[in-house]
Coordinates of C-alpha atoms in Angstrom, one line a residue:
X1 CA 32.9 44.6 246.7
X2 CA 35.4 42.4 244.9
X3 CA 37.8 43.3 242.1
X4 CA 39.8 40.2 241.1
X5 CA 42.3 42.4 239.3
X6 CA 44.4 41.6 236.3
X7 CA 42.8 40.3 233.1
X8 CA 39.1 40.5 232.3
X9 CA 37.4 38.2 234.8
X10 CA 35.7 35.1 233.6
X11 CA 32.8 35.9 235.9
X12 CA 31.6 39.4 236.7
X13 CA 28.7 40.1 239.0
X14 CA 27.6 43.7 239.5
X15 CA 24.9 45.1 241.7
X16 CA 22.9 41.9 241.9
X17 CA 19.7 41.9 243.9
X18 CA 17.3 38.9 244.2
X19 CA 13.9 38.6 245.9
X20 CA 11.8 35.6 246.7
X21 CA 8.4 37.3 247.0
X22 CA 9.0 39.9 249.7
X23 CA 12.2 38.3 251.0
X24 CA 15.3 40.1 249.8
X25 CA 17.7 37.1 249.4
X26 CA 20.6 38.8 247.7
X27 CA 21.5 42.5 248.2
X28 CA 23.9 44.4 246.1
X29 CA 26.3 41.5 245.3
X30 CA 29.5 42.5 243.5
X31 CA 32.0 39.8 242.7
X32 CA 34.7 39.1 240.1
X33 CA 36.4 35.8 239.5
X34 CA 39.5 35.3 237.4
X35 CA 40.0 32.3 235.1
X36 CA 41.5 29.4 237.1
X37 CA 40.6 31.0 240.5
X38 CA 39.1 28.8 243.2
X39 CA 36.5 30.6 245.3
X40 CA 34.9 29.1 248.4
X41 CA 31.6 30.7 249.5
X42 CA 30.6 30.1 253.1
X43 CA 28.1 31.5 255.6
X44 CA 25.2 30.6 257.8
X45 CA 22.1 28.9 256.4
X46 CA 19.8 31.3 254.6
X47 CA 22.6 33.7 253.7
X48 CA 22.1 33.4 250.0
X49 CA 25.1 31.3 249.1
X50 CA 23.4 28.7 247.0
X51 CA 21.1 31.3 245.4
X52 CA 24.1 33.3 244.3
X53 CA 25.8 30.5 242.5
X54 CA 22.5 29.3 241.0
X55 CA 22.2 32.8 239.4
X56 CA 25.5 32.3 237.6
X57 CA 23.9 29.8 235.2
X58 CA 20.4 31.2 235.5
X59 CA 18.9 28.5 237.5
X60 CA 17.7 31.5 239.5
X61 CA 16.9 34.9 237.9
X62 CA 17.9 38.0 239.7
X63 CA 15.6 41.1 239.5
X64 CA 18.5 43.6 239.4
X65 CA 22.1 43.7 238.4
X66 CA 24.3 42.1 235.7
X67 CA 26.1 38.8 235.4
X68 CA 28.7 38.3 232.6
X69 CA 30.2 34.9 232.2
X70 CA 33.2 34.5 229.9
X71 CA 32.1 37.7 228.0
X72 CA 28.5 36.5 227.7
X73 CA 25.8 38.7 229.3
X74 CA 23.2 36.5 231.0
X75 CA 20.6 39.2 230.8
X76 CA 20.8 39.5 227.0
X77 CA 18.4 36.8 225.9
X78 CA 17.7 33.0 226.0
X79 CA 20.5 32.2 223.5
X80 CA 23.1 33.7 225.9
X81 CA 21.7 31.6 228.8
X82 CA 22.1 28.4 226.6
X83 CA 25.6 29.4 225.7
X84 CA 26.6 29.9 229.4
X85 CA 25.0 26.7 230.5
X86 CA 27.1 24.8 228.0
X87 CA 30.2 26.2 229.5
X88 CA 29.3 26.0 233.2
X89 CA 29.0 22.7 235.0
X90 CA 27.1 22.4 238.3
X91 CA 27.1 19.8 241.0
X92 CA 24.3 19.9 243.5
X93 CA 23.8 18.7 247.1
X94 CA 21.7 15.8 245.9
X95 CA 23.3 13.9 243.1
X96 CA 20.3 14.3 240.6
X97 CA 21.4 11.3 238.6
X98 CA 18.7 9.8 236.4
X99 CA 17.8 6.5 238.2
X100 CA 16.9 4.6 235.1
X101 CA 20.2 5.3 233.4
X102 CA 23.6 3.8 234.2
X103 CA 26.5 5.9 235.3
X104 CA 27.8 5.8 231.8
X105 CA 24.5 6.8 230.3
X106 CA 24.1 9.7 232.8
X107 CA 27.4 11.0 231.5
X108 CA 26.7 10.6 227.8
X109 CA 23.2 12.1 227.7
X110 CA 24.1 15.9 227.7
X111 CA 27.0 15.7 225.3
X112 CA 24.9 13.8 222.8
X113 CA 21.9 16.1 223.1
X114 CA 23.5 19.5 223.6
X115 CA 26.8 19.2 221.8
X116 CA 25.8 16.7 219.1
X117 CA 28.4 14.1 220.0
X118 CA 28.2 10.7 218.5
X119 CA 27.5 7.9 221.0
X120 CA 31.0 6.5 220.5
X121 CA 32.6 9.9 221.2
X122 CA 30.3 10.6 224.1
X123 CA 31.1 7.2 225.7
X124 CA 34.8 7.6 225.2
X125 CA 34.6 11.1 226.9
X126 CA 32.4 9.6 229.7
X127 CA 34.9 6.8 230.4
X128 CA 37.7 9.4 230.4
X129 CA 36.0 11.4 233.2
X130 CA 34.8 8.4 235.1
X131 CA 38.4 7.3 235.2
X132 CA 39.4 10.8 236.2
X133 CA 37.1 10.6 239.3
X134 CA 38.4 7.0 239.9
X135 CA 35.3 5.0 239.3
X136 CA 35.5 3.6 235.8
X137 CA 34.5 0.1 237.0
X138 CA 31.1 1.5 238.0
X139 CA 30.2 2.7 234.5
X140 CA 27.5 0.1 233.9
X141 CA 25.9 0.3 237.4
X142 CA 22.7 2.2 238.1
X143 CA 22.7 5.0 240.8
X144 CA 20.9 2.7 243.3
X145 CA 23.8 0.3 243.1
X146 CA 26.3 3.0 244.1
X147 CA 27.3 4.6 247.4
X148 CA 26.6 8.3 248.0
X149 CA 30.2 9.2 247.4
X150 CA 30.3 7.3 244.1
X151 CA 27.0 8.9 243.0
X152 CA 28.4 12.3 243.6
X153 CA 31.6 11.5 241.7
X154 CA 29.4 10.3 238.8
X155 CA 27.7 13.7 239.0
X156 CA 31.0 15.5 238.8
X157 CA 32.1 13.3 235.8
X158 CA 28.8 14.1 234.1
X159 CA 29.4 17.8 234.5
X160 CA 33.0 17.4 233.2
X161 CA 31.8 15.6 230.1
X162 CA 30.5 18.9 228.8
X163 CA 34.1 20.3 229.0
X164 CA 33.1 23.3 231.1
X165 CA 35.2 26.3 231.7
X166 CA 33.7 26.8 235.1
X167 CA 32.5 24.4 237.8
X168 CA 29.9 25.4 240.4
X169 CA 29.5 23.2 243.5
X170 CA 26.5 23.7 245.8
X171 CA 27.4 22.0 249.1
X172 CA 28.5 18.8 247.3
X173 CA 29.3 16.9 250.5
X174 CA 26.4 18.0 252.7
X175 CA 24.2 15.0 251.9
X176 CA 27.0 12.4 252.3
X177 CA 27.9 10.3 255.3
X178 CA 31.2 11.5 256.9
X179 CA 33.2 8.6 255.6
X180 CA 32.3 9.4 252.0
X181 CA 33.2 13.1 252.2
X182 CA 36.9 12.6 251.6
X183 CA 36.6 10.8 248.3
X184 CA 34.5 13.7 246.9
X185 CA 36.8 16.4 248.3
X186 CA 39.8 14.6 246.9
X187 CA 38.1 14.7 243.4
X188 CA 37.5 18.4 243.8
X189 CA 41.1 19.0 244.9
X190 CA 42.3 17.2 241.8
X191 CA 40.1 19.6 239.6
X192 CA 41.6 22.6 241.4
X193 CA 45.1 21.4 240.8
X194 CA 44.3 21.0 237.1
X195 CA 43.4 24.8 237.0
X196 CA 39.6 24.6 236.8
X197 CA 37.8 27.8 237.7
X198 CA 35.6 26.8 240.7
X199 CA 33.0 28.3 242.9
X200 CA 32.1 26.1 245.8
X201 CA 29.5 26.6 248.5
X202 CA 30.7 24.5 251.4
X203 CA 31.1 24.2 255.2
X204 CA 34.2 22.1 254.7
X205 CA 36.7 24.6 256.1
X206 CA 39.7 22.2 255.6
X207 CA 38.9 22.3 251.9
X208 CA 38.7 26.1 252.0
X209 CA 42.1 26.4 253.7
X210 CA 43.9 24.0 251.4
X211 CA 42.3 24.8 248.0
X212 CA 40.7 28.2 247.9
X213 CA 42.4 31.3 246.4
X214 CA 39.8 33.4 248.1
X215 CA 37.1 32.8 250.8
X216 CA 33.8 34.8 250.4
X217 CA 31.7 35.0 253.6
X218 CA 28.0 35.9 253.2
X219 CA 25.4 36.7 255.8
X220 CA 21.8 38.0 255.3
X221 CA 22.1 38.1 251.6
X222 CA 25.3 40.2 251.5
X223 CA 29.0 39.6 251.0
X224 CA 30.3 40.6 254.4
X225 CA 34.0 39.8 253.9
X226 CA 36.4 38.1 251.5
X227 CA 40.1 37.4 251.7
X228 CA 42.7 34.8 251.0
X229 CA 42.2 31.8 253.3
X230 CA 45.3 32.4 255.5
X231 CA 43.9 35.9 256.2
X232 CA 40.3 34.9 256.4
X233 CA 40.9 32.3 259.1
X234 CA 43.7 34.0 261.0
X235 CA 42.3 37.5 261.1
X236 CA 38.6 37.8 260.2
X237 CA 37.6 41.5 260.3
X238 CA 33.9 41.3 261.0
X239 CA 32.2 40.1 264.2
X240 CA 29.7 38.1 262.2
X241 CA 32.5 36.3 260.5
X242 CA 34.3 35.6 263.8
X243 CA 31.1 34.2 265.3
X244 CA 30.5 32.0 262.3
X245 CA 34.0 30.6 262.3
X246 CA 33.8 30.0 266.1
X247 CA 30.7 27.8 265.6
X248 CA 31.6 26.1 262.3
X249 CA 35.1 25.1 263.2
X250 CA 33.8 23.3 266.3
X251 CA 30.7 21.7 264.8
X252 CA 31.1 21.3 261.0
X253 CA 31.8 17.6 261.2
X254 CA 28.4 17.1 262.8
X255 CA 26.5 19.4 260.4
X256 CA 24.8 17.5 257.7
X257 CA 22.0 19.8 256.4
X258 CA 18.9 18.1 255.1
X259 CA 18.1 18.2 251.4
X260 CA 15.3 20.7 251.4
X261 CA 16.0 21.8 247.8
X262 CA 16.2 18.3 246.4
X263 CA 13.1 18.4 244.3
X264 CA 13.8 21.8 242.8
X265 CA 17.4 20.8 242.1
X266 CA 16.3 17.6 240.3
X267 CA 14.1 19.7 238.1
X268 CA 16.9 22.2 237.4
X269 CA 19.2 19.3 236.4
X270 CA 16.6 18.0 234.0
X271 CA 16.3 21.5 232.4
X272 CA 20.1 21.7 232.0
X273 CA 20.3 18.3 230.4
X274 CA 17.3 18.5 228.1
X275 CA 18.1 21.4 225.8
X276 CA 17.7 25.1 225.4
X277 CA 16.3 27.4 228.1
X278 CA 12.6 28.2 227.6

């Protein structure tokens, strides 16, 4: 459905289909993303948004179709999956920080294990990104000592410590109290301004309006519509999109979905941080 145009896209998804048992969660997904492009993916619950971005770093495996990330075909073996995971950072709804490690230690673990950094280099990198997300003074605190917004910013710093080319965000503010949402969104806006390639599943329509290059709307496992934000919000073409926007623009401040995937996401984070795919 999408052709980002110009140079070879950094992400190319073609003919993607995914089932959970008999449930067809993704149907014929086609999407291209240019380097530096910011994509917001929105849609009703159960539309396949999170499953789609989890397929990009093989936290979910699609049964049909192809995904190529920065020239690496995800379907061509375990080594390619490991290569992509080193270049793609992901931030989940739940923060998935290791509770027995400090913020600093959470940030140094993956670079030391996966990239072979020395402790000194990893700690310097971690402090650079904890400063980038404006919480360097929290480096030696444990997750239980941090607010939700601070924990999510540690999670973003942890992903950035791997120096990713692409960042994936799966509803990063949905588990936060309303007063903590802004600090996380401000961090994400800063990343966007720095030119990071970003795909973000979110119901924060203000963020979509101000940051996205393109808004992708999904329903029932399909991409229904995609457009630049000014066109998407002013002139949605499909009735399903219009109905969604009519509901979400009124109620999104009250919508705080529960964390039904927390356990699975914690396991996925551990897999990402512990070494090669099995």
